Short mmCIF file of C-alpha atoms in Angstrom, two decimals:
data_model
loop_
_atom_site.label_atom_id
_atom_site.label_comp_id
_atom_site.label_asym_id
_atom_site.label_seq_id
_atom_site.Cartn_x
_atom_site.Cartn_y
_atom_site.Cartn_z
CA ALA A 1 -24.04 11.67 -1.80
CA GLY A 2 -21.12 14.36 -2.88
CA VAL A 3 -18.97 17.12 -1.08
CA PRO A 4 -20.45 18.97 2.13
CA CYS A 5 -19.61 22.29 2.35
CA HIS A 6 -17.39 24.30 4.83
CA PRO A 7 -19.03 26.36 7.44
CA ALA A 8 -17.50 29.93 7.62
CA GLY A 9 -14.53 29.80 10.74
CA ALA A 10 -14.65 26.00 11.21
CA GLN A 11 -11.72 23.82 11.20
CA LEU A 12 -10.66 21.77 8.67
CA SER A 13 -8.97 18.52 8.07
CA GLN A 14 -5.87 18.41 6.83
CA LEU A 15 -5.27 16.53 4.04
CA THR A 16 -1.43 15.12 3.81
CA LEU A 17 0.46 13.96 0.92
CA ASP A 18 4.29 12.01 1.69
CA PRO A 19 6.14 12.73 0.60
CA PRO A 20 4.68 15.96 -0.62
CA TRP A 21 5.64 16.10 -4.01
CA ILE A 22 3.50 15.65 -7.22
CA PRO A 23 3.25 14.38 -9.69
CA VAL A 24 4.06 11.54 -7.85
CA PHE A 25 7.14 9.61 -9.49
CA ARG A 26 6.29 6.18 -11.40
CA GLY A 27 6.70 3.25 -8.55
CA GLU A 28 6.81 5.74 -5.58
CA LYS A 29 5.55 4.63 -2.63
CA VAL A 30 2.98 7.48 -0.72
CA THR A 31 0.85 7.90 1.93
CA LEU A 32 -2.54 10.19 2.04
CA THR A 33 -2.93 11.42 5.86
CA CYS A 34 -5.98 12.98 7.52
CA GLN A 35 -5.35 14.92 10.02
CA GLY A 36 -7.98 16.95 12.05
CA SER A 37 -8.18 18.52 15.41
CA GLY A 38 -9.10 15.16 17.34
CA GLU A 39 -7.47 11.75 17.25
CA PRO A 40 -8.12 9.73 14.21
CA GLY A 41 -11.49 7.77 14.67
CA PRO A 42 -14.56 6.19 12.90
CA THR A 43 -15.98 8.86 11.90
CA THR A 44 -12.95 9.86 9.69
CA THR A 45 -14.64 10.09 6.00
CA TRP A 46 -12.85 10.34 2.58
CA TRP A 47 -14.37 11.83 -1.23
CA TYR A 48 -12.43 10.68 -4.62
CA ASN A 49 -13.62 12.80 -7.23
CA ARG A 50 -16.59 14.56 -5.17
CA GLU A 51 -17.79 10.85 -4.39
CA PRO A 52 -17.63 8.97 -0.95
CA LEU A 53 -15.08 7.03 -0.77
CA GLN A 54 -16.71 4.01 1.63
CA TRP A 55 -14.05 1.25 1.69
CA ALA A 56 -12.03 4.01 3.78
CA VAL A 57 -14.38 5.34 6.17
CA GLY A 58 -12.46 5.13 9.94
CA ARG A 59 -9.02 5.12 8.28
CA HIS A 60 -6.68 8.34 8.49
CA GLN A 61 -4.10 7.11 5.93
CA LEU A 62 -4.48 5.45 2.59
CA HIS A 63 -1.36 3.83 0.72
CA SER A 64 -0.49 3.76 -3.07
CA SER A 65 -1.32 0.37 -3.82
CA GLU A 66 -5.25 1.89 -3.03
CA LEU A 67 -4.62 5.48 -4.51
CA GLN A 68 -5.52 6.32 -8.31
CA ARG A 69 -5.47 9.65 -10.22
CA GLY A 70 -8.12 12.17 -9.02
CA THR A 71 -8.77 14.77 -6.55
CA TYR A 72 -9.21 13.33 -2.81
CA GLN A 73 -10.57 15.06 0.33
CA CYS A 74 -11.21 13.82 3.92
CA ARG A 75 -12.85 14.65 7.31
CA SER A 76 -11.45 13.67 10.12
CA PRO A 77 -13.51 14.29 13.87
CA ARG A 78 -14.24 17.65 15.05
CA ALA A 79 -13.17 18.74 12.01
CA GLU A 80 -14.64 20.41 8.73
CA ILE A 81 -13.93 18.97 5.44
CA SER A 82 -10.20 18.95 3.89
CA PRO A 83 -9.60 21.52 0.97
CA PRO A 84 -8.81 18.98 -2.17
CA LEU A 85 -5.89 17.27 -2.77
CA THR A 86 -5.23 16.16 -6.62
CA LEU A 87 -3.59 13.50 -7.47
CA SER A 88 -1.54 13.04 -10.48
CA TYR A 89 1.12 10.26 -11.81
CA SER A 90 3.88 10.65 -14.06
CA TYR A 91 5.44 7.77 -15.80
CA ASP A 92 8.23 9.57 -17.97
CA SER A 93 11.90 9.25 -17.62
CA LEU A 94 12.16 12.42 -16.13
CA VAL A 95 9.57 14.83 -13.89
CA LEU A 96 9.41 17.92 -12.77
CA GLN A 97 7.43 17.72 -9.25
CA VAL A 98 6.03 20.72 -7.37
CA PRO A 99 4.75 20.89 -3.59
CA SER A 100 1.32 19.15 -3.22
CA ARG A 101 -0.08 21.77 -0.21
CA ALA A 102 -1.76 24.75 -1.89
CA LEU A 103 0.66 27.84 -2.26
CA LEU A 104 -0.15 31.56 -1.47
CA GLU A 105 1.23 34.75 -3.91
CA GLY A 106 4.72 35.27 -2.04
CA ASP A 107 5.13 31.88 -0.99
CA GLU A 108 8.70 30.12 -1.41
CA LEU A 109 8.20 27.65 -4.11
CA TRP A 110 10.52 24.38 -4.45
CA LEU A 111 10.73 22.85 -7.45
CA ARG A 112 12.15 18.73 -7.54
CA CYS A 113 13.35 16.85 -10.59
CA ARG A 114 13.78 13.42 -11.00
CA ASN A 115 15.06 10.46 -13.16
#
């Protein structure tokens, strides 16, 4: 159980959120997608808060109705486990959203205000 380690130099799976903003605004429909170096296949695996997500094995997308607040990772065929993506929700009437992807120093940062 738990999340496996990354071997040095391995291609990582990519975990993306669409639309790519967090926290997720109340009622917004989002999709988590796991992509690797090959086509999605029956060996795609998922983790939620570092524990295997058994019901999602073989799926390359998870949708709003299946997602909870917490940290997700995935592993696509022929790639290693993705960096973590932490999903949060806001039920406030106004929310400041940031990109869901990891940023590096010097990257341009876009913010989005929703009401």
